Each structure stands twice: as structure tokens, then as C-alpha cells.
Amino acid sequence: MKRFSTMVMLLCIAVLSANAQLLWKVSGKNLPKASYVLGTHHLAPLSILDSIAGFKQAMTDVEQVYGEIVMAEMQTPAAMQQMQQAIILPGDTTLHTLYTPAQYDSLAVKVKELMGADLKMMDKMKPAFLTAQLGVVIAMRAVPGFNPQQQLDGWCQAEAQKQGKKVAGLETVDFQISVLYGAQSLQRQAAQLLASMNHLADMEQQARSMTTAYMMQDLKQLEQAMNQKFGTAADALPEEEDALIYHRNTKWVGSMPAIMHNQSTLFAVGCGHLIGERGILNQLKQQGYTVEPLSLIHIS
């Protein structure tokens, strides 16, 4: 009986270890030292870091931390002014001109209910900005305890600065703002916002599924949740996925070898960029690097 219980315990450990896929070691191909890739998730609590085996040691060993952008730069007056300009509708365009009267009235009711704000006060805001705000509301409804002020990306960069390490970004704040608020037509932004508002249950379910998979440290399950489609205008189109994820992956992987060769690096980026054939992990493997996950539980 004791032997049976030990076998069950070891099997459970093996399953947990197989699912531990948030922190990856990158080595080989003449790298002086290993670097690491951490997949982050904006809905995950900071406490997840205690469950990621090898994270603290990796953070100590590396010489620098790279994020998608330098988070502190988003708080500068210049970046905030640029953001304010980017989210404003151009010319005479307003939300009233992007929707029919019935659509506008329906949207106004939902915005008031969910955000506690009058839509008429946001009439010059781009729909993509309102969709982003809706995402925060969905997160708070779907994941109890979610704190938008505590983000894994920001924590990693702040901790690196405390340790005297260099912090840098794979892309600029300007580029990320342009992707978020300038890559889609205004008509497409309007359709996506309306569909998201009309299918909140689907959006919440997907947020819960993604967060559950992330907390289990299971990238395969996370990929399934991220790729789930609901057959509405809220679903990302292939060209939007290219702009938001895959084209950026390829650009990042093009710059990562020089960064890693210069100094050992922890790359902390959204977990969606790690997964799939076009993810940065597979692209690094195709370049000849050894890419392996750090186990959640080590058995000596």
C-alpha cells in the first residue's frame, strides 16, 4: 500500500512538472550564459512567482531584464500625452457617427451599468480604448482579487532595477500605442466593442479559462483558451492576430540573439507570445537554440 501511494505521488509530481511551462531556459549556440523567457499574464497575482520553479535564481543570475516595453516609460508625461492623443477620434467623428441610434443607446446602457459612466462623456474616445477599459471590467468580474495595479511585467522590471540590473524593451511605447489604437479601422473597432458588450459571458468565460490554464502553468491549455472563437465580431481576425502577436514575435526573435549574447537576459513578455508554431519559443528552437522549461518540482 505504501509503495502504491508513493507511485501515485510521483505520478502527480510528473504531471505537475510536465505542465510547468512559464519559465524557459535558452542556451547553446555559443551563448556565453543562459538566458530565460518568462510568460506573463495580466490577470495573474504576483504570488504566482513563488510557484515558478527557478524564477528567483534566474532573476539573480541574469544581468538584465527585457519586457515588451519599459513599463516606467508609460508613466512619463510625454507617453501619457501621446496616449491621450492616440485614443481621440479624428475630425468630426464621434461614437454617435460610428453607430446607429439603436446601437448607441444599447451601448450607452451597458457602459453605464458596467463602468458607471455616461457614454456621452466619452463620445470622442476611440472604440478600441473603450474595449480596453471593458477588458479591465471583465477581468475584475471573472477573476476575484484581480488588481490592475499589480502586474507581473512591471514587478519584474521594478525588481531588476532594485538589483541594479539594466531594464529595456523589445519595442517602443510609440509602437505599442500604434498597435493598440491605430492598427484597426474605426468601423472595425466599433463592431468589436459592440460585440464584446453583447457577449460579456463569453468574454468572462475566456478570461477565466486563460487564467486557470496560466495558474496551472499549462501552455497547451492556455493556447486552447486563447484560440477559442465564439463566432462574433469580438473574435480577432487573422490579420489582427498577425499584427498583435505573430509579426511582433518574429521581430523580437530577430533581436533576441544579439541581446542574449551581449548579456544574460530575462525576457518577461505576455504568455501568448510563447505559444504555438509561430511563438518565440519555437522560433528560437528553429534558430538552433536549446529551449527547455524549468520544472515546477525538482526531484533529487
Coordinates of N, CA and C in Angstrom, one line a residue, residues 59-278:
M59 N 16.3 35.2 -11.9 CA 16.3 36.6 -11.7 C 17.6 37.1 -11.1
T60 N 18.2 36.3 -10.2 CA 19.5 36.6 -9.6 C 20.6 36.5 -10.6
D61 N 20.6 35.4 -11.5 CA 21.7 35.1 -12.4 C 21.8 36.1 -13.6
V62 N 20.6 36.5 -14.1 CA 20.7 37.3 -15.3 C 21.3 38.7 -15.0
E63 N 21.8 39.3 -16.1 CA 22.4 40.7 -16.0 C 21.4 41.8 -16.4
Q64 N 20.3 41.4 -17.1 CA 19.4 42.4 -17.5 C 18.0 41.8 -17.7
V65 N 17.0 42.7 -17.7 CA 15.6 42.2 -17.9 C 15.0 43.0 -19.1
Y66 N 14.4 42.3 -20.0 CA 13.7 42.9 -21.2 C 12.2 42.6 -21.1
G67 N 11.4 43.6 -21.3 CA 10.0 43.5 -21.4 C 9.5 43.8 -22.8
E68 N 8.2 43.8 -23.0 CA 7.7 44.2 -24.3 C 8.1 45.7 -24.5
I69 N 7.9 46.4 -23.4 CA 8.3 47.8 -23.4 C 8.8 48.1 -22.0
V70 N 9.4 49.2 -21.8 CA 9.8 49.7 -20.5 C 8.6 50.3 -19.8
M71 N 8.1 49.6 -18.8 CA 6.8 49.9 -18.2 C 6.8 51.4 -17.6
A72 N 8.0 51.7 -17.0 CA 8.1 53.1 -16.4 C 7.9 54.2 -17.4
E73 N 8.2 53.9 -18.7 CA 8.1 54.9 -19.7 C 6.7 55.3 -20.0
M74 N 5.7 54.3 -19.7 CA 4.3 54.6 -19.9 C 3.8 55.7 -19.0
Q75 N 4.5 55.9 -17.9 CA 4.1 56.9 -16.9 C 4.7 58.3 -17.1
T76 N 5.5 58.4 -18.1 CA 6.1 59.7 -18.4 C 5.1 60.7 -19.0
P77 N 5.2 62.0 -18.7 CA 4.3 63.0 -19.3 C 4.2 62.9 -20.8
A78 N 5.3 62.6 -21.5 CA 5.3 62.5 -23.0 C 4.5 61.3 -23.4
A79 N 4.6 60.2 -22.8 CA 3.9 59.0 -23.2 C 2.4 59.2 -22.9
M80 N 2.1 59.8 -21.7 CA 0.7 60.0 -21.4 C 0.0 60.9 -22.3
Q81 N 0.7 62.0 -22.8 CA 0.2 62.9 -23.8 C 0.0 62.2 -25.1
Q82 N 0.9 61.3 -25.5 CA 0.8 60.6 -26.7 C -0.4 59.6 -26.7
M83 N -0.6 59.0 -25.5 CA -1.7 58.1 -25.3 C -3.0 58.9 -25.5
Q84 N -3.1 60.0 -24.8 CA -4.3 60.8 -24.9 C -4.7 61.2 -26.3
Q85 N -3.6 61.5 -27.1 CA -3.9 61.9 -28.5 C -4.3 60.7 -29.3
A86 N -3.7 59.5 -29.0 CA -4.0 58.3 -29.8 C -5.4 57.8 -29.6
I87 N -6.0 58.0 -28.4 CA -7.3 57.5 -28.2 C -8.5 58.4 -28.6
I88 N -8.2 59.6 -29.1 CA -9.2 60.5 -29.5 C -9.6 60.3 -31.0
L89 N -10.9 60.3 -31.2 CA -11.4 60.1 -32.6 C -11.0 61.3 -33.4
P90 N -10.7 61.1 -34.7 CA -10.2 62.2 -35.5 C -11.4 63.1 -36.1
G91 N -11.1 64.3 -36.4 CA -12.0 65.2 -37.0 C -13.4 65.3 -36.4
D92 N -14.4 65.2 -37.2 CA -15.8 65.3 -36.7 C -16.4 63.9 -36.3
T93 N -15.6 62.9 -36.3 CA -16.0 61.6 -36.0 C -16.3 61.4 -34.5
T94 N -17.4 60.9 -34.1 CA -17.8 60.6 -32.7 C -18.4 59.2 -32.7
L95 N -18.6 58.7 -31.5 CA -19.3 57.4 -31.3 C -20.7 57.5 -31.9
H96 N -21.3 58.6 -31.9 CA -22.6 58.8 -32.5 C -22.6 58.5 -34.0
T97 N -21.5 58.9 -34.6 CA -21.4 58.7 -36.1 C -21.0 57.3 -36.5
L98 N -20.5 56.5 -35.5 CA -20.0 55.2 -35.8 C -21.1 54.1 -35.6
Y99 N -22.2 54.5 -34.9 CA -23.2 53.6 -34.5 C -24.6 54.1 -35.0
T100 N -25.5 53.2 -35.2 CA -26.9 53.6 -35.4 C -27.4 54.1 -34.1
P101 N -28.5 54.8 -34.1 CA -29.1 55.3 -32.8 C -29.4 54.2 -31.9
A102 N -30.0 53.1 -32.4 CA -30.3 51.9 -31.6 C -29.1 51.3 -31.0
Q103 N -28.0 51.2 -31.8 CA -26.7 50.6 -31.3 C -26.1 51.5 -30.2
Y104 N -26.2 52.8 -30.4 CA -25.6 53.7 -29.5 C -26.3 53.6 -28.2
D105 N -27.7 53.6 -28.2 CA -28.5 53.6 -27.0 C -28.2 52.3 -26.2
S106 N -28.1 51.2 -26.9 CA -27.8 49.9 -26.3 C -26.4 49.9 -25.6
L107 N -25.4 50.5 -26.3 CA -24.1 50.6 -25.8 C -24.1 51.5 -24.6
A108 N -24.8 52.6 -24.6 CA -24.8 53.6 -23.5 C -25.3 52.9 -22.2
V109 N -26.4 52.1 -22.4 CA -26.9 51.4 -21.2 C -25.9 50.5 -20.6
K110 N -25.2 49.7 -21.4 CA -24.2 48.7 -20.9 C -23.0 49.4 -20.3
V111 N -22.6 50.5 -20.9 CA -21.4 51.3 -20.4 C -21.8 51.8 -19.0
K112 N -23.0 52.4 -18.9 CA -23.4 52.9 -17.6 C -23.5 51.8 -16.5
E113 N -24.0 50.6 -16.9 CA -24.2 49.5 -16.0 C -22.8 49.0 -15.6
L114 N -21.9 48.8 -16.5 CA -20.6 48.2 -16.2 C -19.5 49.1 -15.7
M115 N -19.5 50.3 -16.2 CA -18.4 51.3 -15.9 C -18.9 52.4 -15.0
G116 N -20.2 52.6 -14.9 CA -20.7 53.7 -14.1 C -20.5 55.0 -14.7
A117 N -20.4 55.1 -16.0 CA -20.1 56.3 -16.7 C -21.1 56.6 -17.8
D118 N -21.4 57.8 -18.1 CA -22.2 58.2 -19.3 C -21.5 58.1 -20.6
L119 N -22.0 57.4 -21.5 CA -21.3 57.3 -22.8 C -21.1 58.6 -23.5
K120 N -22.0 59.5 -23.3 CA -21.9 60.8 -23.9 C -20.7 61.6 -23.5
M121 N -20.1 61.2 -22.3 CA -18.9 61.9 -21.9 C -17.7 61.3 -22.6
M122 N -17.9 60.2 -23.3 CA -16.8 59.5 -24.0 C -17.0 59.5 -25.5
D123 N -17.8 60.5 -26.0 CA -18.2 60.5 -27.4 C -17.0 60.6 -28.3
K124 N -15.9 61.2 -27.9 CA -14.7 61.4 -28.8 C -13.7 60.3 -28.5
M125 N -13.9 59.3 -27.7 CA -13.0 58.3 -27.5 C -13.1 57.2 -28.5
K126 N -11.9 56.7 -29.0 CA -11.9 55.6 -29.9 C -12.6 54.3 -29.3
P127 N -13.3 53.5 -30.0 CA -13.9 52.3 -29.5 C -12.8 51.4 -28.9
A128 N -11.7 51.3 -29.5 CA -10.6 50.4 -29.0 C -10.2 50.8 -27.6
F129 N -10.3 52.0 -27.3 CA -9.9 52.4 -25.9 C -11.0 51.9 -24.9
L130 N -12.3 52.1 -25.3 CA -13.4 51.6 -24.5 C -13.3 50.1 -24.4
T131 N -12.9 49.4 -25.4 CA -12.8 47.9 -25.4 C -11.7 47.5 -24.4
A132 N -10.6 48.3 -24.3 CA -9.6 48.1 -23.4 C -10.1 48.3 -21.9
Q133 N -10.9 49.3 -21.7 CA -11.4 49.6 -20.4 C -12.4 48.4 -20.0
L134 N -13.2 48.0 -21.0 CA -14.1 46.9 -20.8 C -13.3 45.6 -20.4
G135 N -12.1 45.4 -20.9 CA -11.3 44.3 -20.6 C -10.9 44.3 -19.1
V136 N -10.7 45.5 -18.5 CA -10.4 45.6 -17.1 C -11.6 45.2 -16.3
V137 N -12.8 45.6 -16.7 CA -14.0 45.3 -16.0 C -14.3 43.8 -16.1
I138 N -14.1 43.2 -17.2 CA -14.3 41.8 -17.4 C -13.3 41.0 -16.5
A139 N -12.1 41.5 -16.4 CA -11.1 40.8 -15.6 C -11.5 40.9 -14.1
M140 N -12.0 42.0 -13.7 CA -12.4 42.1 -12.3 C -13.7 41.2 -11.9
R141 N -14.5 41.0 -13.0 CA -15.7 40.2 -12.8 C -15.3 38.7 -12.8
A142 N -14.4 38.4 -13.7 CA -14.0 37.0 -14.0 C -13.0 36.4 -13.0
V143 N -12.1 37.3 -12.5 CA -11.1 36.8 -11.6 C -11.1 37.6 -10.3
P144 N -11.7 37.0 -9.3 CA -11.8 37.7 -8.0 C -10.4 38.0 -7.4
G145 N -10.3 39.2 -6.9 CA -9.0 39.6 -6.4 C -8.0 40.2 -7.4
F146 N -8.5 40.3 -8.7 CA -7.6 40.9 -9.7 C -7.3 42.4 -9.4
N147 N -6.0 42.7 -9.4 CA -5.6 44.1 -9.1 C -4.8 44.6 -10.3
P148 N -5.4 45.5 -11.1 CA -4.8 46.1 -12.3 C -3.5 46.9 -11.9
Q149 N -3.3 47.2 -10.7 CA -2.1 47.9 -10.3 C -0.9 47.0 -10.0
Q150 N -1.2 45.7 -10.0 CA -0.1 44.8 -9.7 C 0.1 43.8 -11.0
Q151 N 1.1 44.1 -11.8 CA 1.3 43.4 -13.0 C 2.6 42.7 -12.9
L152 N 2.7 41.4 -13.4 CA 4.0 40.7 -13.4 C 5.1 41.4 -14.2
D153 N 4.7 41.9 -15.3 CA 5.7 42.6 -16.2 C 6.4 43.8 -15.4
G154 N 5.5 44.6 -14.8 CA 6.0 45.8 -14.1 C 6.8 45.3 -12.9
W155 N 6.4 44.3 -12.2 CA 7.1 43.8 -11.0 C 8.5 43.3 -11.4
C156 N 8.6 42.6 -12.5 CA 9.9 42.1 -12.9 C 10.9 43.2 -13.2
Q157 N 10.4 44.2 -13.9 CA 11.2 45.3 -14.2 C 11.6 46.2 -13.0
A158 N 10.7 46.4 -12.1 CA 11.0 47.1 -10.9 C 12.0 46.4 -10.0
E159 N 11.9 45.0 -9.9 CA 12.8 44.2 -9.1 C 14.2 44.3 -9.7
A160 N 14.2 44.2 -11.1 CA 15.5 44.3 -11.7 C 16.2 45.6 -11.4
Q161 N 15.5 46.7 -11.4 CA 16.1 48.0 -11.1 C 16.6 48.0 -9.7
K162 N 15.8 47.4 -8.8 CA 16.3 47.4 -7.4 C 17.6 46.6 -7.2
Q163 N 17.8 45.6 -8.1 CA 19.0 44.8 -8.0 C 20.1 45.4 -8.9
G164 N 19.9 46.6 -9.4 CA 20.9 47.3 -10.2 C 21.1 46.8 -11.6
K165 N 20.1 46.1 -12.1 CA 20.2 45.5 -13.5 C 19.6 46.4 -14.5
K166 N 20.1 46.3 -15.7 CA 19.5 47.0 -16.8 C 18.1 46.6 -17.2
V167 N 17.2 47.5 -17.5 CA 15.9 47.2 -17.9 C 15.7 47.9 -19.3
A168 N 15.2 47.1 -20.2 CA 15.0 47.6 -21.6 C 13.7 46.9 -22.2
G169 N 13.3 47.4 -23.4 CA 12.1 46.9 -24.0 C 12.4 46.4 -25.4
L170 N 11.7 45.4 -25.8 CA 11.8 44.9 -27.2 C 11.2 45.8 -28.2
E171 N 10.3 46.7 -27.8 CA 9.7 47.6 -28.7 C 9.5 48.9 -28.0
T172 N 9.1 50.0 -28.7 CA 9.0 51.3 -28.1 C 7.5 51.5 -27.6
V173 N 7.3 52.4 -26.7 CA 6.0 52.8 -26.3 C 5.2 53.3 -27.5
D174 N 5.8 54.1 -28.4 CA 5.2 54.6 -29.6 C 4.6 53.5 -30.4
F175 N 5.4 52.4 -30.6 CA 4.9 51.3 -31.5 C 3.7 50.6 -30.8
Q176 N 3.8 50.4 -29.5 CA 2.7 49.6 -28.9 C 1.4 50.4 -28.9
I177 N 1.5 51.7 -28.7 CA 0.3 52.6 -28.7 C -0.3 52.5 -30.1
S178 N 0.6 52.5 -31.1 CA 0.1 52.5 -32.5 C -0.6 51.2 -32.8
V179 N -0.1 50.1 -32.3 CA -0.7 48.7 -32.5 C -2.0 48.7 -31.8
L180 N -2.1 49.2 -30.6 CA -3.3 49.1 -29.8 C -4.5 49.9 -30.3
Y181 N -4.1 51.1 -30.8 CA -5.2 52.1 -31.1 C -5.2 52.6 -32.6
G182 N -4.2 52.1 -33.4 CA -4.2 52.6 -34.8 C -4.1 51.5 -35.8
A183 N -4.1 50.2 -35.4 CA -4.0 49.1 -36.4 C -5.3 48.7 -37.0
Q184 N -6.4 49.0 -36.4 CA -7.8 48.7 -36.9 C -8.5 49.9 -37.4
S185 N -9.4 49.7 -38.4 CA -10.2 50.8 -38.8 C -11.2 51.2 -37.7
L186 N -11.7 52.4 -37.7 CA -12.7 52.8 -36.7 C -13.9 52.0 -36.8
Q187 N -14.3 51.6 -38.0 CA -15.5 50.7 -38.1 C -15.3 49.4 -37.5
R188 N -14.2 48.8 -37.6 CA -13.9 47.5 -37.0 C -13.8 47.6 -35.5
Q189 N -13.2 48.7 -35.0 CA -13.1 49.0 -33.6 C -14.6 49.0 -33.0
A190 N -15.4 49.7 -33.7 CA -16.8 49.9 -33.3 C -17.5 48.6 -33.2
A191 N -17.4 47.8 -34.2 CA -18.0 46.4 -34.3 C -17.5 45.5 -33.2
Q192 N -16.2 45.6 -32.9 CA -15.6 44.7 -31.9 C -16.1 45.1 -30.5
L193 N -16.2 46.4 -30.2 CA -16.7 46.9 -28.9 C -18.1 46.5 -28.7
L194 N -19.0 46.7 -29.7 CA -20.4 46.3 -29.6 C -20.6 44.8 -29.3
A195 N -19.8 44.0 -30.1 CA -19.9 42.6 -29.9 C -19.4 42.1 -28.6
S196 N -18.4 42.8 -28.1 CA -17.9 42.4 -26.7 C -18.9 42.7 -25.7
M197 N -19.5 43.9 -25.8 CA -20.6 44.3 -24.8 C -21.7 43.3 -24.9
N198 N -22.1 42.9 -26.1 CA -23.3 42.0 -26.2 C -23.0 40.5 -25.9
H199 N -21.7 40.2 -25.7 CA -21.4 38.8 -25.4 C -20.4 38.8 -24.2
L200 N -20.8 39.4 -23.1 CA -19.9 39.5 -21.9 C -19.7 38.2 -21.3
A201 N -20.7 37.3 -21.3 CA -20.5 36.0 -20.7 C -19.4 35.2 -21.4
D202 N -19.3 35.3 -22.7 CA -18.2 34.6 -23.5 C -16.9 35.2 -23.1
M203 N -16.8 36.5 -23.0 CA -15.5 37.2 -22.7 C -15.1 36.8 -21.3
E204 N -16.0 36.7 -20.3 CA -15.7 36.4 -19.0 C -15.2 34.9 -18.9
Q205 N -15.9 34.0 -19.6 CA -15.6 32.6 -19.6 C -14.2 32.4 -20.2
Q206 N -13.8 33.2 -21.2 CA -12.5 33.0 -21.8 C -11.4 33.6 -20.9
A207 N -11.7 34.7 -20.2 CA -10.7 35.2 -19.2 C -10.5 34.2 -18.1
R208 N -11.6 33.6 -17.6 CA -11.4 32.6 -16.6 C -10.6 31.4 -17.0
S209 N -10.9 30.9 -18.3 CA -10.2 29.7 -18.8 C -8.7 30.0 -19.0
M210 N -8.4 31.2 -19.5 CA -7.0 31.6 -19.7 C -6.3 31.7 -18.4
T211 N -6.9 32.3 -17.4 CA -6.3 32.5 -16.1 C -6.1 31.1 -15.4
T212 N -7.1 30.2 -15.5 CA -6.9 28.9 -14.9 C -5.7 28.1 -15.5
A213 N -5.7 28.2 -16.8 CA -4.6 27.5 -17.5 C -3.2 28.1 -17.1
Y214 N -3.2 29.4 -17.0 CA -1.9 30.1 -16.6 C -1.5 29.7 -15.2
M215 N -2.4 29.7 -14.3 CA -2.1 29.3 -12.9 C -1.7 27.9 -12.8
M216 N -2.1 27.0 -13.7 CA -1.7 25.6 -13.8 C -0.4 25.5 -14.5
Q217 N 0.1 26.6 -15.0 CA 1.4 26.7 -15.8 C 1.3 25.7 -17.0
D218 N 0.2 25.7 -17.7 CA 0.0 24.8 -18.8 C -0.2 25.6 -20.1
L219 N 0.9 25.7 -20.9 CA 0.8 26.5 -22.1 C -0.1 25.9 -23.1
K220 N -0.2 24.6 -23.2 CA -1.1 23.9 -24.2 C -2.5 24.2 -23.9
Q221 N -2.9 24.2 -22.6 CA -4.3 24.5 -22.3 C -4.5 26.0 -22.5
L222 N -3.5 26.8 -22.2 CA -3.6 28.2 -22.4 C -3.8 28.6 -23.9
E223 N -3.1 27.9 -24.7 CA -3.2 28.1 -26.2 C -4.7 27.8 -26.6
Q224 N -5.2 26.7 -26.1 CA -6.6 26.4 -26.5 C -7.6 27.4 -26.1
A225 N -7.4 28.0 -24.9 CA -8.3 29.0 -24.4 C -8.1 30.3 -25.2
M226 N -6.9 30.7 -25.5 CA -6.7 31.9 -26.2 C -7.2 31.8 -27.6
N227 N -7.2 30.6 -28.2 CA -7.6 30.5 -29.6 C -9.1 30.2 -29.7
Q228 N -9.8 30.1 -28.6 CA -11.3 29.8 -28.7 C -12.0 31.0 -29.4
K229 N -12.9 30.6 -30.3 CA -13.7 31.5 -31.1 C -15.2 31.4 -30.7
F230 N -15.9 32.5 -30.8 CA -17.3 32.5 -30.4 C -18.2 32.8 -31.6
G231 N -17.6 33.1 -32.7 CA -18.4 33.4 -33.9 C -19.1 34.7 -33.9
T232 N -18.4 35.7 -33.2 CA -19.0 37.1 -33.2 C -17.9 38.0 -33.6
A233 N -18.2 39.3 -33.8 CA -17.2 40.3 -34.2 C -16.2 40.5 -33.1
A234 N -16.4 40.0 -31.9 CA -15.4 40.1 -30.9 C -14.2 39.3 -31.1
D235 N -14.3 38.2 -32.0 CA -13.2 37.4 -32.3 C -12.2 38.1 -33.1
A236 N -10.9 37.9 -32.8 CA -9.8 38.6 -33.5 C -9.7 38.0 -34.9
L237 N -9.5 38.8 -35.9 CA -9.4 38.3 -37.3 C -7.9 37.9 -37.5
P238 N -7.6 37.0 -38.5 CA -6.3 36.6 -38.7 C -5.3 37.7 -38.9
E239 N -5.6 38.7 -39.6 CA -4.7 39.9 -39.8 C -4.5 40.6 -38.5
E240 N -5.5 40.6 -37.6 CA -5.3 41.3 -36.3 C -4.4 40.5 -35.4
E241 N -4.5 39.1 -35.4 CA -3.6 38.3 -34.7 C -2.2 38.4 -35.2
D242 N -2.0 38.6 -36.5 CA -0.7 38.8 -37.1 C -0.1 40.1 -36.5
A243 N -0.9 41.2 -36.5 CA -0.4 42.5 -36.0 C -0.1 42.5 -34.5
L244 N -1.0 41.8 -33.8 CA -0.9 41.9 -32.3 C 0.2 40.9 -31.8
I245 N 0.3 39.8 -32.5 CA 1.1 38.7 -31.9 C 2.3 38.3 -32.8
Y246 N 1.9 37.7 -34.0 CA 2.9 36.9 -34.8 C 4.0 37.8 -35.4
H247 N 3.6 38.9 -36.0 CA 4.6 39.8 -36.6 C 5.6 40.3 -35.5
R248 N 5.0 40.6 -34.4 CA 5.9 41.1 -33.3 C 6.8 40.0 -32.8
N249 N 6.3 38.7 -32.7 CA 7.1 37.6 -32.3 C 8.4 37.5 -33.2
T250 N 8.1 37.6 -34.5 CA 9.2 37.5 -35.5 C 10.2 38.6 -35.3
K251 N 9.7 39.8 -35.1 CA 10.6 40.9 -34.9 C 11.4 40.8 -33.6
W252 N 10.8 40.3 -32.6 CA 11.5 40.1 -31.3 C 12.6 39.1 -31.4
V253 N 12.3 37.9 -32.1 CA 13.2 36.9 -32.2 C 14.4 37.3 -33.1
G254 N 14.2 38.3 -33.9 CA 15.3 38.8 -34.7 C 16.3 39.6 -33.9
S255 N 15.8 40.2 -32.8 CA 16.7 41.0 -32.0 C 17.2 40.2 -30.8
M256 N 16.6 39.2 -30.4 CA 16.9 38.5 -29.1 C 18.3 37.9 -29.1
P257 N 18.8 37.3 -30.2 CA 20.2 36.7 -30.2 C 21.3 37.7 -29.8
A258 N 21.3 38.8 -30.4 CA 22.3 39.8 -30.0 C 22.2 40.3 -28.6
I259 N 20.9 40.4 -28.1 CA 20.7 40.8 -26.7 C 21.2 39.8 -25.8
M260 N 20.9 38.5 -26.1 CA 21.4 37.4 -25.2 C 22.9 37.2 -25.2
H261 N 23.5 37.4 -26.4 CA 24.9 37.2 -26.5 C 25.7 38.3 -25.8
N262 N 25.1 39.5 -25.7 CA 25.7 40.6 -25.1 C 25.7 40.5 -23.6
Q263 N 24.5 40.1 -23.0 CA 24.3 39.9 -21.6 C 23.2 38.9 -21.4
S264 N 23.4 38.0 -20.3 CA 22.3 37.1 -20.0 C 21.1 37.9 -19.6
T265 N 19.9 37.4 -20.1 CA 18.7 38.2 -20.1 C 17.5 37.4 -19.6
L266 N 16.6 38.0 -18.9 CA 15.3 37.5 -18.6 C 14.3 38.3 -19.5
F267 N 13.7 37.6 -20.4 CA 12.7 38.3 -21.2 C 11.3 38.0 -20.6
A268 N 10.6 39.0 -20.1 CA 9.3 38.8 -19.5 C 8.3 39.4 -20.4
V269 N 7.6 38.6 -21.1 CA 6.6 39.0 -22.1 C 5.3 38.3 -22.0
G270 N 4.2 38.8 -22.6 CA 2.9 38.1 -22.5 C 3.0 36.7 -22.9
C271 N 2.3 35.8 -22.2 CA 2.4 34.3 -22.4 C 1.9 34.0 -23.8
G272 N 1.0 34.8 -24.4 CA 0.5 34.5 -25.7 C 1.6 34.5 -26.8
H273 N 2.7 35.2 -26.5 CA 3.8 35.3 -27.5 C 4.7 34.0 -27.4
L274 N 4.5 33.2 -26.4 CA 5.4 32.0 -26.3 C 4.8 30.8 -27.1
I275 N 3.5 30.7 -27.2 CA 2.9 29.5 -27.7 C 2.8 29.3 -29.2
G276 N 2.7 28.1 -29.6 CA 2.4 27.8 -31.0 C 3.6 27.7 -31.9
E277 N 3.4 27.3 -33.1 CA 4.5 27.2 -34.1 C 5.1 28.5 -34.4
R278 N 4.4 29.6 -34.3 CA 4.9 30.9 -34.6 C 5.3 31.7 -33.3

